[in-house]
mmCIF file of C-alpha atoms in Angstrom:
data_model
loop_
_atom_site.group_PDB
_atom_site.id
_atom_site.type_symbol
_atom_site.label_atom_id
_atom_site.label_comp_id
_atom_site.label_asym_id
_atom_site.label_seq_id
_atom_site.Cartn_x
_atom_site.Cartn_y
_atom_site.Cartn_z
ATOM 1 C CA MET F 1 4.813 5.434 19.036
ATOM 2 C CA LYS F 2 5.731 3.124 16.186
ATOM 3 C CA ILE F 3 5.973 5.270 13.023
ATOM 4 C CA SER F 4 5.420 2.986 10.116
ATOM 5 C CA GLU F 5 3.193 2.711 7.072
ATOM 6 C CA GLU F 6 0.937 0.286 8.866
ATOM 7 C CA ALA F 7 0.458 2.606 11.676
ATOM 8 C CA VAL F 8 -0.241 5.610 9.424
ATOM 9 C CA PHE F 9 -2.736 3.509 7.382
ATOM 10 C CA LYS F 10 -4.718 2.908 10.425
ATOM 11 C CA TRP F 11 -5.026 6.571 10.818
ATOM 12 C CA VAL F 12 -6.190 6.916 7.354
ATOM 13 C CA VAL F 13 -9.110 4.575 8.160
ATOM 14 C CA ILE F 14 -9.832 6.458 11.319
ATOM 15 C CA VAL F 15 -9.945 9.865 9.571
ATOM 16 C CA MET F 16 -12.017 8.257 6.735
ATOM 17 C CA VAL F 17 -14.619 6.948 9.086
ATOM 18 C CA ALA F 18 -14.763 10.155 11.094
ATOM 19 C CA ALA F 19 -15.187 11.963 7.750
ATOM 20 C CA ILE F 20 -18.020 9.752 6.714
ATOM 21 C CA SER F 21 -19.799 10.475 9.995
ATOM 22 C CA ILE F 22 -19.353 14.171 9.371
ATOM 23 C CA ILE F 23 -20.658 14.021 5.878
ATOM 24 C CA ALA F 24 -23.593 11.992 7.150
ATOM 25 C CA VAL F 25 -24.502 14.363 9.975
ATOM 26 C CA THR F 26 -24.225 17.496 7.486
ATOM 27 C CA LEU F 27 -26.352 15.928 4.724
ATOM 28 C CA LEU F 28 -28.963 14.627 7.084
ATOM 29 C CA THR F 29 -29.260 17.725 9.201
ATOM 30 C CA ARG F 30 -27.448 21.024 8.212
ATOM 31 C CA PRO F 31 -23.867 22.258 7.853
ATOM 32 C CA LEU F 32 -23.654 23.799 11.244
ATOM 33 C CA ALA F 33 -24.524 20.488 12.997
ATOM 34 C CA GLY F 34 -21.781 18.736 10.833
ATOM 35 C CA ALA F 35 -19.269 21.565 11.764
ATOM 36 C CA LEU F 36 -20.217 21.005 15.557
ATOM 37 C CA TRP F 37 -19.831 17.310 15.193
ATOM 38 C CA ALA F 38 -16.417 17.755 13.487
ATOM 39 C CA LEU F 39 -15.333 20.050 16.395
ATOM 40 C CA VAL F 40 -16.454 17.352 18.940
ATOM 41 C CA LEU F 41 -14.445 14.892 17.019
ATOM 42 C CA VAL F 42 -11.302 17.157 16.951
ATOM 43 C CA CYS F 43 -11.805 17.797 20.749
ATOM 44 C CA LEU F 44 -12.016 14.075 21.230
ATOM 45 C CA ALA F 45 -8.837 13.503 19.179
ATOM 46 C CA GLY F 46 -6.945 16.214 20.932
ATOM 47 C CA TRP F 47 -8.047 14.818 24.562
ATOM 48 C CA TRP F 48 -6.871 11.391 23.338
ATOM 49 C CA GLY F 49 -3.661 12.602 22.165
ATOM 50 C CA LEU F 50 -2.894 14.556 25.426
ATOM 51 C CA ARG F 51 -3.799 11.360 27.464
ATOM 52 C CA TRP F 52 -1.611 9.278 25.235
ATOM 53 C CA ALA F 53 1.471 11.745 25.619
ATOM 54 C CA ALA F 54 0.941 11.886 29.437
ATOM 55 C CA ARG F 55 0.812 8.107 29.576
ATOM 56 C CA LYS F 56 3.986 8.012 27.586
ATOM 57 C CA GLN F 57 5.831 10.466 29.708
ATOM 58 C CA ARG F 58 4.850 8.470 32.907
ATOM 59 C CA GLY F 59 6.279 5.472 31.190
ATOM 60 C CA ARG F 60 9.759 6.946 30.853
ATOM 61 C CA MET H 1 62.739 16.250 17.410
ATOM 62 C CA GLU H 2 61.688 15.304 13.973
ATOM 63 C CA SER H 3 61.018 11.579 14.987
ATOM 64 C CA ALA H 4 58.966 12.872 17.840
ATOM 65 C CA THR H 5 56.720 14.844 15.549
ATOM 66 C CA VAL H 6 56.224 11.939 13.048
ATOM 67 C CA ALA H 7 55.416 9.623 15.925
ATOM 68 C CA LEU H 8 52.881 12.073 17.340
ATOM 69 C CA GLY H 9 51.432 12.512 13.689
ATOM 70 C CA HIS H 10 51.218 8.740 13.459
ATOM 71 C CA ASP H 11 49.243 8.459 16.765
ATOM 72 C CA HIS H 12 46.793 11.149 15.653
ATOM 73 C CA ALA H 13 46.173 9.466 12.340
ATOM 74 C CA ASP H 14 43.932 6.799 14.028
ATOM 75 C CA GLU H 15 41.807 9.445 15.717
ATOM 76 C CA HIS H 16 38.261 10.637 14.336
ATOM 77 C CA HIS H 17 38.458 13.978 12.624
ATOM 78 C CA GLY H 18 35.619 16.239 11.861
ATOM 79 C CA PRO H 19 32.177 16.256 13.477
ATOM 80 C CA PRO H 20 31.095 13.498 15.659
ATOM 81 C CA GLU H 21 29.211 10.405 14.255
ATOM 82 C CA ALA H 22 25.493 11.087 13.983
ATOM 83 C CA ASN H 23 23.620 9.247 16.683
ATOM 84 C CA GLU H 24 21.133 6.831 15.210
ATOM 85 C CA SER H 25 17.917 5.795 17.191
ATOM 86 C CA SER H 26 17.423 1.984 17.399
ATOM 87 C CA ARG H 27 13.562 2.607 17.327
ATOM 88 C CA ILE H 28 13.181 4.439 14.153
ATOM 89 C CA ASP H 29 15.362 4.527 11.054
ATOM 90 C CA LYS H 30 16.435 8.105 9.718
ATOM 91 C CA GLN H 31 14.427 7.849 6.489
ATOM 92 C CA THR H 32 11.209 7.351 8.305
ATOM 93 C CA LEU H 33 12.093 10.019 10.962
ATOM 94 C CA GLY H 34 12.851 12.363 8.091
ATOM 95 C CA ILE H 35 9.486 11.879 6.375
ATOM 96 C CA PHE H 36 7.781 12.230 9.757
ATOM 97 C CA LEU H 37 9.314 15.533 10.443
ATOM 98 C CA PHE H 38 8.609 16.746 6.864
ATOM 99 C CA ILE H 39 4.942 15.775 7.306
ATOM 100 C CA VAL H 40 4.825 17.744 10.703
ATOM 101 C CA SER H 41 6.111 20.784 8.637
ATOM 102 C CA GLU H 42 3.495 20.119 5.899
ATOM 103 C CA ILE H 43 0.760 19.986 8.532
ATOM 104 C CA MET H 44 1.712 23.516 9.652
ATOM 105 C CA LEU H 45 1.664 24.761 6.098
ATOM 106 C CA PHE H 46 -1.799 23.355 5.590
ATOM 107 C CA GLY H 47 -2.779 24.730 8.994
ATOM 108 C CA ALA H 48 -1.999 28.250 7.709
ATOM 109 C CA PHE H 49 -4.175 27.803 4.744
ATOM 110 C CA PHE H 50 -7.075 26.384 6.881
ATOM 111 C CA ALA H 51 -6.579 29.379 9.347
ATOM 112 C CA SER H 52 -7.175 31.633 6.244
ATOM 113 C CA TYR H 53 -10.157 29.642 5.098
ATOM 114 C CA PHE H 54 -11.816 29.597 8.590
ATOM 115 C CA PHE H 55 -11.157 33.360 8.963
ATOM 116 C CA LEU H 56 -12.981 33.946 5.803
ATOM 117 C CA ARG H 57 -15.824 31.763 6.623
ATOM 118 C CA VAL H 58 -16.413 32.487 10.380
ATOM 119 C CA VAL H 59 -14.912 35.959 10.904
ATOM 120 C CA VAL H 60 -15.702 37.792 7.602
ATOM 121 C CA ALA H 61 -18.872 35.581 7.400
ATOM 122 C CA PRO H 62 -20.405 36.203 4.036
ATOM 123 C CA SER H 63 -24.299 35.868 3.827
ATOM 124 C CA SER H 64 -23.840 32.686 1.716
ATOM 125 C CA TRP H 65 -20.975 30.151 1.243
ATOM 126 C CA PRO H 66 -19.929 29.683 -1.527
ATOM 127 C CA PRO H 67 -20.989 33.185 -2.436
ATOM 128 C CA GLU H 68 -23.658 33.536 -5.152
ATOM 129 C CA PRO H 69 -23.705 32.599 -8.021
ATOM 130 C CA TYR H 70 -20.765 30.109 -7.537
ATOM 131 C CA GLU H 71 -21.264 26.437 -6.967
ATOM 132 C CA LEU H 72 -18.818 23.612 -6.117
ATOM 133 C CA PRO H 73 -19.025 20.279 -7.788
ATOM 134 C CA VAL H 74 -19.635 18.221 -4.493
ATOM 135 C CA ALA H 75 -20.494 14.937 -6.378
ATOM 136 C CA VAL H 76 -17.567 15.045 -8.723
ATOM 137 C CA ALA H 77 -15.158 15.918 -5.933
ATOM 138 C CA GLY H 78 -16.749 13.150 -3.720
ATOM 139 C CA VAL H 79 -15.876 10.473 -6.507
ATOM 140 C CA ASN H 80 -12.465 12.028 -6.685
ATOM 141 C CA THR H 81 -12.104 11.473 -2.840
ATOM 142 C CA ALA H 82 -13.222 7.897 -3.252
ATOM 143 C CA ILE H 83 -10.554 7.570 -5.844
ATOM 144 C CA LEU H 84 -7.840 8.991 -3.633
ATOM 145 C CA VAL H 85 -9.029 6.984 -0.621
ATOM 146 C CA SER H 86 -8.828 3.806 -2.618
ATOM 147 C CA SER H 87 -5.224 4.586 -3.549
ATOM 148 C CA SER H 88 -4.312 4.333 0.143
ATOM 149 C CA PHE H 89 -5.594 0.825 0.213
ATOM 150 C CA THR H 90 -3.442 -0.047 -2.956
ATOM 151 C CA ILE H 91 -0.224 1.360 -1.494
ATOM 152 C CA HIS H 92 -0.987 -0.561 1.695
ATOM 153 C CA TYR H 93 -1.428 -3.648 -0.428
ATOM 154 C CA ALA H 94 1.892 -2.985 -2.133
ATOM 155 C CA LEU H 95 3.611 -2.901 1.153
ATOM 156 C CA GLU H 96 1.919 -5.809 2.627
ATOM 157 C CA SER H 97 2.807 -7.777 -0.484
ATOM 158 C CA ILE H 98 6.622 -6.879 -0.354
ATOM 159 C CA ARG H 99 6.623 -7.715 3.428
ATOM 160 C CA ARG H 100 5.304 -11.172 2.451
ATOM 161 C CA GLY H 101 7.817 -11.398 -0.439
ATOM 162 C CA ASN H 102 5.214 -11.056 -3.154
ATOM 163 C CA ARG H 103 7.020 -8.917 -5.652
ATOM 164 C CA GLN H 104 4.100 -9.084 -8.149
ATOM 165 C CA GLY H 105 1.675 -7.840 -5.702
ATOM 166 C CA MET H 106 3.979 -4.860 -4.792
ATOM 167 C CA LYS H 107 4.253 -3.975 -8.490
ATOM 168 C CA LEU H 108 0.632 -4.247 -8.974
ATOM 169 C CA GLY H 109 -0.171 -2.232 -5.922
ATOM 170 C CA LEU H 110 2.345 0.605 -6.933
ATOM 171 C CA VAL H 111 1.070 0.782 -10.515
ATOM 172 C CA LEU H 112 -2.572 0.892 -9.279
ATOM 173 C CA THR H 113 -1.712 3.627 -6.745
ATOM 174 C CA TRP H 114 0.111 5.703 -9.341
ATOM 175 C CA MET H 115 -2.930 5.380 -11.801
ATOM 176 C CA LEU H 116 -5.407 6.326 -9.132
ATOM 177 C CA GLY H 117 -3.311 9.355 -8.171
ATOM 178 C CA ALA H 118 -2.945 10.416 -11.710
ATOM 179 C CA THR H 119 -6.647 10.071 -12.206
ATOM 180 C CA PHE H 120 -7.379 12.182 -9.049
ATOM 181 C CA LEU H 121 -5.036 14.876 -10.450
ATOM 182 C CA PHE H 122 -6.655 14.759 -13.924
ATOM 183 C CA ILE H 123 -10.128 15.061 -12.539
ATOM 184 C CA GLN H 124 -9.042 17.963 -10.267
ATOM 185 C CA LEU H 125 -7.519 19.828 -13.342
ATOM 186 C CA ASN H 126 -10.631 19.111 -15.268
ATOM 187 C CA GLU H 127 -12.830 20.533 -12.461
ATOM 188 C CA TYR H 128 -10.720 23.808 -12.593
ATOM 189 C CA VAL H 129 -11.475 24.181 -16.175
ATOM 190 C CA HIS H 130 -15.132 23.702 -15.720
ATOM 191 C CA ILE H 131 -15.813 25.184 -12.319
ATOM 192 C CA GLY H 132 -16.691 28.683 -13.625
ATOM 193 C CA PHE H 133 -14.557 30.897 -11.350
ATOM 194 C CA SER H 134 -10.866 31.728 -10.923
ATOM 195 C CA ALA H 135 -8.507 32.415 -8.179
ATOM 196 C CA ARG H 136 -9.082 36.173 -8.882
ATOM 197 C CA ASP H 137 -12.816 35.869 -8.101
ATOM 198 C CA LEU H 138 -13.149 37.137 -4.568
ATOM 199 C CA ALA H 139 -11.384 35.758 -1.578
ATOM 200 C CA PHE H 140 -13.537 32.721 -1.892
ATOM 201 C CA GLY H 141 -11.757 31.968 -5.230
ATOM 202 C CA SER H 142 -8.436 32.594 -3.823
ATOM 203 C CA ILE H 143 -8.748 30.407 -0.891
ATOM 204 C CA PHE H 144 -10.511 27.636 -2.814
ATOM 205 C CA TYR H 145 -7.728 27.469 -5.350
ATOM 206 C CA GLY H 146 -5.057 27.982 -2.699
ATOM 207 C CA LEU H 147 -6.173 25.041 -0.580
ATOM 208 C CA THR H 148 -7.064 22.579 -3.418
ATOM 209 C CA GLY H 149 -3.957 23.710 -5.465
ATOM 210 C CA LEU H 150 -1.691 23.107 -2.469
ATOM 211 C CA HIS H 151 -3.019 19.726 -2.024
ATOM 212 C CA GLY H 152 -2.739 19.117 -5.765
ATOM 213 C CA ALA H 153 0.997 20.035 -5.681
ATOM 214 C CA HIS H 154 1.397 17.596 -2.949
ATOM 215 C CA VAL H 155 -0.389 14.853 -5.055
ATOM 216 C CA PHE H 156 2.125 15.707 -7.876
ATOM 217 C CA VAL H 157 5.097 15.360 -5.580
ATOM 218 C CA GLY H 158 3.513 12.025 -4.340
ATOM 219 C CA LEU H 159 3.187 10.863 -7.880
ATOM 220 C CA MET H 160 6.924 11.618 -8.441
ATOM 221 C CA LEU H 161 7.904 9.582 -5.455
ATOM 222 C CA LEU H 162 5.634 6.785 -6.486
ATOM 223 C CA SER H 163 7.147 6.882 -9.950
ATOM 224 C CA PHE H 164 10.694 6.361 -8.548
ATOM 225 C CA ALA H 165 9.357 3.545 -6.345
ATOM 226 C CA THR H 166 7.475 1.828 -9.255
ATOM 227 C CA ILE H 167 10.527 2.079 -11.562
ATOM 228 C CA ARG H 168 12.828 0.750 -8.824
ATOM 229 C CA ALA H 169 10.274 -2.173 -8.165
ATOM 230 C CA PHE H 170 10.358 -3.102 -11.774
ATOM 231 C CA ARG H 171 14.065 -3.130 -11.774
ATOM 232 C CA GLY H 172 14.142 -5.821 -9.010
ATOM 233 C CA HIS H 173 14.746 -3.458 -6.078
ATOM 234 C CA PHE H 174 13.128 -4.061 -2.552
ATOM 235 C CA GLY H 175 12.896 -7.059 -0.513
ATOM 236 C CA PRO H 176 10.778 -8.459 2.445
ATOM 237 C CA ASP H 177 13.106 -7.161 5.294
ATOM 238 C CA ALA H 178 12.060 -3.801 6.663
ATOM 239 C CA LYS H 179 15.328 -2.119 5.797
ATOM 240 C CA ASP H 180 15.053 -3.322 2.168
ATOM 241 C CA HIS H 181 11.655 -1.735 1.309
ATOM 242 C CA LEU H 182 12.116 1.755 2.922
ATOM 243 C CA GLY H 183 11.874 3.086 -0.710
ATOM 244 C CA VAL H 184 8.262 2.095 -0.866
ATOM 245 C CA GLU H 185 7.385 2.589 2.900
ATOM 246 C CA VAL H 186 8.541 6.292 2.955
ATOM 247 C CA PRO H 187 6.631 7.339 -0.162
ATOM 248 C CA GLY H 188 3.692 5.237 1.269
ATOM 249 C CA ILE H 189 3.620 7.242 4.556
ATOM 250 C CA TYR H 190 3.682 10.515 2.415
ATOM 251 C CA TRP H 191 0.854 9.200 0.303
ATOM 252 C CA HIS H 192 -1.133 8.460 3.285
ATOM 253 C CA PHE H 193 -0.669 11.891 4.508
ATOM 254 C CA VAL H 194 -1.751 13.421 1.189
ATOM 255 C CA ASP H 195 -4.858 11.189 1.370
ATOM 256 C CA VAL H 196 -5.756 12.343 5.042
ATOM 257 C CA MET H 197 -5.230 15.870 4.002
ATOM 258 C CA TRP H 198 -7.578 15.658 1.071
ATOM 259 C CA ILE H 199 -10.307 14.155 3.301
ATOM 260 C CA VAL H 200 -9.981 17.224 5.555
ATOM 261 C CA VAL H 201 -9.984 19.526 2.630
ATOM 262 C CA TYR H 202 -13.042 17.858 0.988
ATOM 263 C CA VAL H 203 -15.028 17.775 4.174
ATOM 264 C CA THR H 204 -14.164 21.365 5.013
ATOM 265 C CA VAL H 205 -14.371 23.119 1.623
ATOM 266 C CA TYR H 206 -17.117 20.965 -0.170
ATOM 267 C CA ILE H 207 -19.270 19.687 2.499
ATOM 268 C CA LEU H 208 -19.466 21.918 5.540
#
């Protein structure tokens, strides 16, 4: 993983887009739906992180 | 005997004394690694506050959130969120500018970032003045001020770092090479972290 301002900025944009989707779901439906959508996104991020870490370990 | 001791002492003079030289990674410089490890510890700190928050909301589960008769200024905080998010773009612009050797762009980006950060902090303090409850009003008040105040403290620290970077920029420091603008890159990484944390705080506390 390259740790630089550029890489971190990409994550700011990703988190911002995710937050906008959560806000939209919450305002269009109800807070519980927004919370569940947030949970889905957190789980997806966790799964992606684990997959990335496993790939990195295999690469070593 | 004496000459032998002197000769031995001379031989040892060239040897390295004290702890061994620190190993440096070729993949990441020590300043960036330092701020990365610091941010990891900060995530844990915020995690503790979020754990308290979710304990209150999910386990204690009051009948309404925020409890009656309190209300959170969602719109004002939304505008404040937009201000802070835009400051991430300006610090990115500052770094992109110095990478291309554009010193004026870097200065402009840094000044804009500082001003947006200060505006965010001012609006948050103004929100505290007019919000109508204090940290002593129920556990809700405590966790609200705890989370937003913790974040506000981080914005303040970020502003201090940005102040140093801005002063150095106006004094002619920094250059296009990666090692020559670490003084902007490291505060930039910290500022992005502060920004991401606020997005999470805003969505959790004000929206959900």
